[in-house]
Tab-separated table of C-alpha atoms in Angstrom:
chain	number	residue	atom	x	y	z
A	2	THR	CA	-28.693	-30.132	24.259
A	3	GLN	CA	-27.935	-32.683	21.580
A	4	LEU	CA	-24.253	-32.838	20.703
A	5	LEU	CA	-22.513	-34.438	17.753
A	6	GLU	CA	-18.877	-35.407	18.069
A	7	GLN	CA	-16.886	-35.868	14.891
A	8	SER	CA	-13.595	-37.687	14.581
A	9	PRO	CA	-10.952	-37.284	13.532
A	10	GLN	CA	-10.854	-33.494	13.623
A	11	PHE	CA	-8.093	-33.379	10.992
A	12	LEU	CA	-7.096	-35.959	8.395
A	13	SER	CA	-4.322	-35.680	5.817
A	14	ILE	CA	-3.883	-38.579	3.406
A	15	GLN	CA	-2.402	-39.429	0.028
A	16	GLU	CA	-4.427	-39.773	-3.131
A	17	GLY	CA	-5.770	-43.286	-3.510
A	18	GLU	CA	-6.062	-44.077	0.184
A	19	ASN	CA	-9.299	-44.993	1.919
A	20	LEU	CA	-10.643	-43.193	4.971
A	21	THR	CA	-13.537	-43.179	7.410
A	22	VAL	CA	-14.974	-40.232	9.299
A	23	TYR	CA	-17.205	-40.718	12.326
A	24	CYS	CA	-20.099	-38.768	13.798
A	25	ASN	CA	-21.255	-39.854	17.262
A	26	SER	CA	-23.794	-38.752	19.821
A	27	SER	CA	-25.406	-39.988	23.007
A	28	SER	CA	-28.735	-38.717	21.668
A	29	VAL	CA	-31.080	-40.255	19.143
A	30	PHE	CA	-31.600	-38.334	15.921
A	31	SER	CA	-34.594	-38.706	13.640
A	32	SER	CA	-32.339	-38.049	10.670
A	33	LEU	CA	-28.770	-37.120	9.936
A	34	GLN	CA	-27.213	-35.198	7.085
A	35	TRP	CA	-23.661	-34.934	5.800
A	36	TYR	CA	-22.381	-31.739	4.235
A	37	ARG	CA	-19.096	-30.775	2.572
A	38	GLN	CA	-17.740	-27.261	2.817
A	39	GLU	CA	-15.006	-25.872	0.604
A	40	PRO	CA	-12.971	-22.748	1.450
A	41	GLY	CA	-14.891	-19.515	0.977
A	42	GLU	CA	-18.193	-21.286	0.438
A	43	GLY	CA	-21.134	-22.517	2.441
A	44	PRO	CA	-21.714	-26.195	3.231
A	45	VAL	CA	-23.401	-28.281	0.541
A	46	LEU	CA	-25.529	-31.323	1.275
A	47	LEU	CA	-24.098	-34.725	0.342
A	48	VAL	CA	-26.711	-37.083	1.771
A	49	THR	CA	-29.559	-37.534	4.245
A	50	VAL	CA	-30.016	-40.772	6.191
A	51	VAL	CA	-33.252	-41.448	8.017
A	52	THR	CA	-33.586	-45.134	8.877
A	53	GLY	CA	-31.438	-46.909	11.459
A	54	GLY	CA	-28.894	-49.131	9.692
A	55	GLU	CA	-29.389	-47.312	6.394
A	56	VAL	CA	-26.488	-47.289	3.934
A	57	LYS	CA	-26.280	-44.834	1.063
A	58	LYS	CA	-23.659	-44.602	-1.646
A	59	LEU	CA	-22.631	-41.553	-3.619
A	60	LYS	CA	-19.952	-42.653	-6.102
A	61	ARG	CA	-16.882	-43.346	-3.923
A	62	LEU	CA	-18.593	-42.136	-0.737
A	63	THR	CA	-20.514	-44.542	1.500
A	64	PHE	CA	-22.670	-43.241	4.328
A	65	GLN	CA	-24.092	-45.340	7.135
A	66	PHE	CA	-26.582	-44.480	9.867
A	67	GLY	CA	-26.198	-46.481	13.065
A	68	ASP	CA	-28.884	-48.968	14.044
A	69	ALA	CA	-29.775	-46.906	17.102
A	70	ARG	CA	-29.681	-43.649	15.093
A	71	LYS	CA	-27.052	-42.185	17.403
A	72	ASP	CA	-24.077	-42.327	15.076
A	73	SER	CA	-23.046	-42.238	11.449
A	74	SER	CA	-19.967	-42.819	9.360
A	75	LEU	CA	-18.663	-41.627	6.033
A	76	HIS	CA	-16.251	-43.848	4.145
A	77	ILE	CA	-14.344	-42.606	1.108
A	78	THR	CA	-12.706	-45.103	-1.204
A	79	ALA	CA	-9.650	-44.151	-3.252
A	80	ALA	CA	-9.658	-40.533	-2.127
A	81	GLN	CA	-8.878	-37.852	-4.680
A	82	PRO	CA	-7.640	-34.262	-4.232
A	83	GLY	CA	-11.117	-33.075	-5.167
A	84	ASP	CA	-12.428	-34.689	-1.983
A	85	THR	CA	-10.518	-32.133	0.074
A	86	GLY	CA	-12.825	-30.116	2.301
A	87	LEU	CA	-14.555	-29.833	5.647
A	88	TYR	CA	-17.054	-32.638	6.242
A	89	LEU	CA	-19.877	-31.822	8.608
A	90	CYS	CA	-22.571	-34.030	10.027
A	91	ALA	CA	-25.846	-32.473	11.155
A	92	GLY	CA	-28.646	-34.096	13.106
A	93	LYS	CA	-32.302	-33.367	13.482
A	94	GLY	CA	-33.547	-34.264	16.947
A	95	SER	CA	-36.353	-36.675	17.611
A	96	GLY	CA	-37.844	-34.271	20.109
A	97	GLY	CA	-38.014	-30.557	20.613
A	98	SER	CA	-37.750	-28.207	17.700
A	99	ASN	CA	-37.899	-30.042	14.393
A	100	TYR	CA	-36.620	-26.908	12.707
A	101	LYS	CA	-33.220	-27.181	14.344
A	102	LEU	CA	-30.243	-28.911	12.776
A	103	THR	CA	-27.294	-29.418	15.122
A	104	PHE	CA	-23.887	-29.591	13.490
A	105	GLY	CA	-20.798	-31.485	14.559
A	106	LYS	CA	-17.468	-29.670	14.662
A	107	GLY	CA	-16.362	-31.142	11.386
A	108	THR	CA	-13.507	-33.180	9.949
A	109	LEU	CA	-11.043	-31.255	7.810
A	110	LEU	CA	-9.827	-33.619	5.108
A	111	THR	CA	-6.793	-32.936	2.928
A	112	VAL	CA	-6.019	-35.309	0.087
A	113	ASN	CA	-2.520	-34.808	-1.259
A	114	PRO	CA	-1.741	-35.624	-4.894
B	10	ASP	CA	-29.038	-17.494	-10.452
B	11	THR	CA	-27.610	-17.400	-6.925
B	12	ALA	CA	-29.956	-19.289	-4.608
B	13	VAL	CA	-28.945	-17.808	-1.250
B	14	SER	CA	-27.012	-14.575	-1.405
B	15	GLN	CA	-25.443	-12.644	1.437
B	16	THR	CA	-23.994	-9.177	1.490
B	17	PRO	CA	-21.393	-8.085	2.185
B	18	LYS	CA	-18.930	-10.964	1.727
B	19	TYR	CA	-16.342	-9.230	3.897
B	20	LEU	CA	-16.937	-6.772	6.717
B	21	VAL	CA	-14.135	-5.138	8.694
B	22	THR	CA	-15.149	-2.774	11.441
B	23	GLN	CA	-14.084	-1.435	14.806
B	24	MET	CA	-15.317	-2.391	18.239
B	25	GLY	CA	-18.427	-0.576	19.301
B	26	ASN	CA	-19.806	-0.078	15.808
B	27	ASP	CA	-23.192	-1.298	14.586
B	28	LYS	CA	-23.401	-3.325	11.380
B	29	SER	CA	-25.917	-5.294	9.332
B	30	ILE	CA	-25.664	-8.355	7.120
B	31	LYS	CA	-28.330	-9.024	4.520
B	32	CYS	CA	-29.565	-12.334	3.159
B	33	GLU	CA	-31.928	-13.126	0.321
B	34	GLN	CA	-33.066	-16.462	-1.089
B	35	ASN	CA	-34.834	-17.015	-4.403
B	36	LEU	CA	-35.714	-20.666	-3.788
B	37	GLY	CA	-39.218	-20.052	-2.475
B	38	HIS	CA	-38.277	-21.539	0.898
B	39	ASP	CA	-40.304	-20.812	3.996
B	40	THR	CA	-37.582	-21.176	6.618
B	41	MET	CA	-34.361	-19.188	6.962
B	42	TYR	CA	-31.466	-19.427	9.391
B	43	TRP	CA	-28.411	-17.607	10.657
B	44	TYR	CA	-25.407	-19.698	11.649
B	45	LYS	CA	-22.084	-18.531	13.105
B	46	GLN	CA	-18.881	-20.390	12.184
B	47	ASP	CA	-15.974	-19.708	14.490
B	48	SER	CA	-12.254	-19.967	13.805
B	49	LYS	CA	-12.371	-23.692	14.601
B	50	LYS	CA	-15.040	-24.180	11.929
B	51	PHE	CA	-17.781	-24.957	14.428
B	52	LEU	CA	-21.143	-24.064	12.876
B	53	LYS	CA	-23.568	-22.916	15.538
B	54	ILE	CA	-27.193	-21.986	14.974
B	55	MET	CA	-28.240	-18.506	16.051
B	56	PHE	CA	-31.740	-17.847	14.754
B	57	SER	CA	-34.410	-19.312	12.536
B	58	TYR	CA	-37.518	-17.835	10.996
B	59	ASN	CA	-40.429	-19.727	9.470
B	60	ASN	CA	-42.786	-17.631	7.376
B	61	LYS	CA	-41.402	-14.479	9.008
B	62	GLU	CA	-41.983	-15.852	12.525
B	63	LEU	CA	-39.032	-16.326	14.884
B	64	ILE	CA	-38.930	-20.031	15.831
B	65	ILE	CA	-35.376	-20.551	17.039
B	66	ASN	CA	-33.495	-18.083	19.204
B	67	GLU	CA	-30.425	-19.698	20.661
B	68	THR	CA	-28.376	-18.244	23.491
B	69	VAL	CA	-27.166	-15.223	21.590
B	70	PRO	CA	-26.421	-11.794	23.092
B	71	ASN	CA	-29.284	-9.394	22.569
B	72	ARG	CA	-26.876	-7.191	20.618
B	73	PHE	CA	-27.809	-9.502	17.739
B	74	SER	CA	-31.222	-8.803	16.257
B	75	PRO	CA	-32.599	-10.661	13.247
B	76	LYS	CA	-35.294	-9.181	11.064
B	77	SER	CA	-37.356	-10.902	8.395
B	78	PRO	CA	-39.304	-8.400	6.293
B	79	ASP	CA	-40.661	-11.205	4.122
B	80	LYS	CA	-40.136	-14.929	3.532
B	81	ALA	CA	-37.286	-14.334	1.092
B	82	HIS	CA	-35.194	-12.099	3.333
B	83	LEU	CA	-33.517	-12.472	6.704
B	84	ASN	CA	-31.187	-9.755	7.890
B	85	LEU	CA	-28.914	-9.689	10.912
B	86	HIS	CA	-28.142	-6.491	12.769
B	87	ILE	CA	-25.370	-6.398	15.343
B	88	ASN	CA	-25.007	-3.581	17.845
B	89	SER	CA	-21.899	-2.596	19.790
B	90	LEU	CA	-19.618	-5.057	18.037
B	91	GLU	CA	-17.051	-6.893	20.152
B	92	LEU	CA	-13.802	-8.667	19.246
B	93	GLY	CA	-15.444	-12.021	19.961
B	94	ASP	CA	-18.028	-11.393	17.258
B	95	SER	CA	-15.366	-11.980	14.624
B	96	ALA	CA	-16.453	-15.048	12.675
B	97	VAL	CA	-18.049	-16.127	9.423
B	98	TYR	CA	-21.824	-15.740	9.458
B	99	PHE	CA	-23.854	-18.001	7.193
B	100	CYS	CA	-27.404	-17.558	6.072
B	101	ALA	CA	-29.307	-20.688	5.058
B	102	SER	CA	-32.775	-21.608	3.929
B	103	ARG	CA	-34.936	-24.626	3.337
B	104	HIS	CA	-38.534	-25.577	2.740
B	105	TYR	CA	-39.337	-27.140	6.071
B	106	LEU	CA	-42.032	-29.621	5.059
B	107	ASP	CA	-40.210	-31.009	2.025
B	108	ARG	CA	-38.966	-34.607	2.355
B	109	GLY	CA	-40.812	-35.194	5.604
B	110	GLY	CA	-39.008	-32.362	7.324
B	111	ASN	CA	-35.578	-33.625	6.202
B	112	SER	CA	-35.044	-31.111	3.467
B	113	PRO	CA	-31.472	-29.884	3.037
B	114	LEU	CA	-30.179	-26.535	4.133
B	115	HIS	CA	-29.052	-24.293	1.292
B	116	PHE	CA	-26.282	-22.011	2.492
B	117	GLY	CA	-25.023	-18.690	1.273
B	118	ASN	CA	-21.276	-18.217	0.861
B	119	GLY	CA	-20.896	-16.466	4.183
B	120	THR	CA	-19.959	-13.038	5.478
B	121	ARG	CA	-16.539	-12.842	7.083
B	122	LEU	CA	-16.806	-10.324	9.911
B	123	THR	CA	-13.603	-8.980	11.431
B	124	VAL	CA	-13.842	-6.717	14.455
B	125	THR	CA	-10.696	-4.760	15.279
């Protein structure tokens, strides 16, 4: 079973601060996705990373896939209250069922005005 | 306009009852999923269907039975509900072969099931 560990589990910061969320595994993933979930809604895709070492930017969000494709990070610059939500990473295994996306347990981010 | 819709949004029922949750997607996707999100927000896959064929069946009690009458629908029937079944159930879909198999999951807004 491929497991994804996310840290920290909870994060409460002030508007304008920077933060990094981590997603780690002992398994290799062929790709990794980050989702954000807001209360009462389903998760929504932010980004997909496929290549080891890949860096993608989405406005103030920077996503990185580890060289060995076992870990990923999400960095938010100058966080805003609108960034509040549950951030989930999800990996697609390099073996076994390619239909299956395994989710981490999430990081609940609160950005206070 | 809703891409993935689930009904009902809330479901409160007593132990021992049987209930169903319905899911429909209008995105033309070929693969649909059921996920369970517990009180700690952990999202765990339960089932997946591709073109109406069951392809993922995780370790889920056989009280849970998915049914896919066509590619656009995936329903979840639960027999003999237990307290531990209380959770938010999410339906999701994607077109498996898009983007080299890395297509995103499109989620519904969930069904909050409370068993009393």
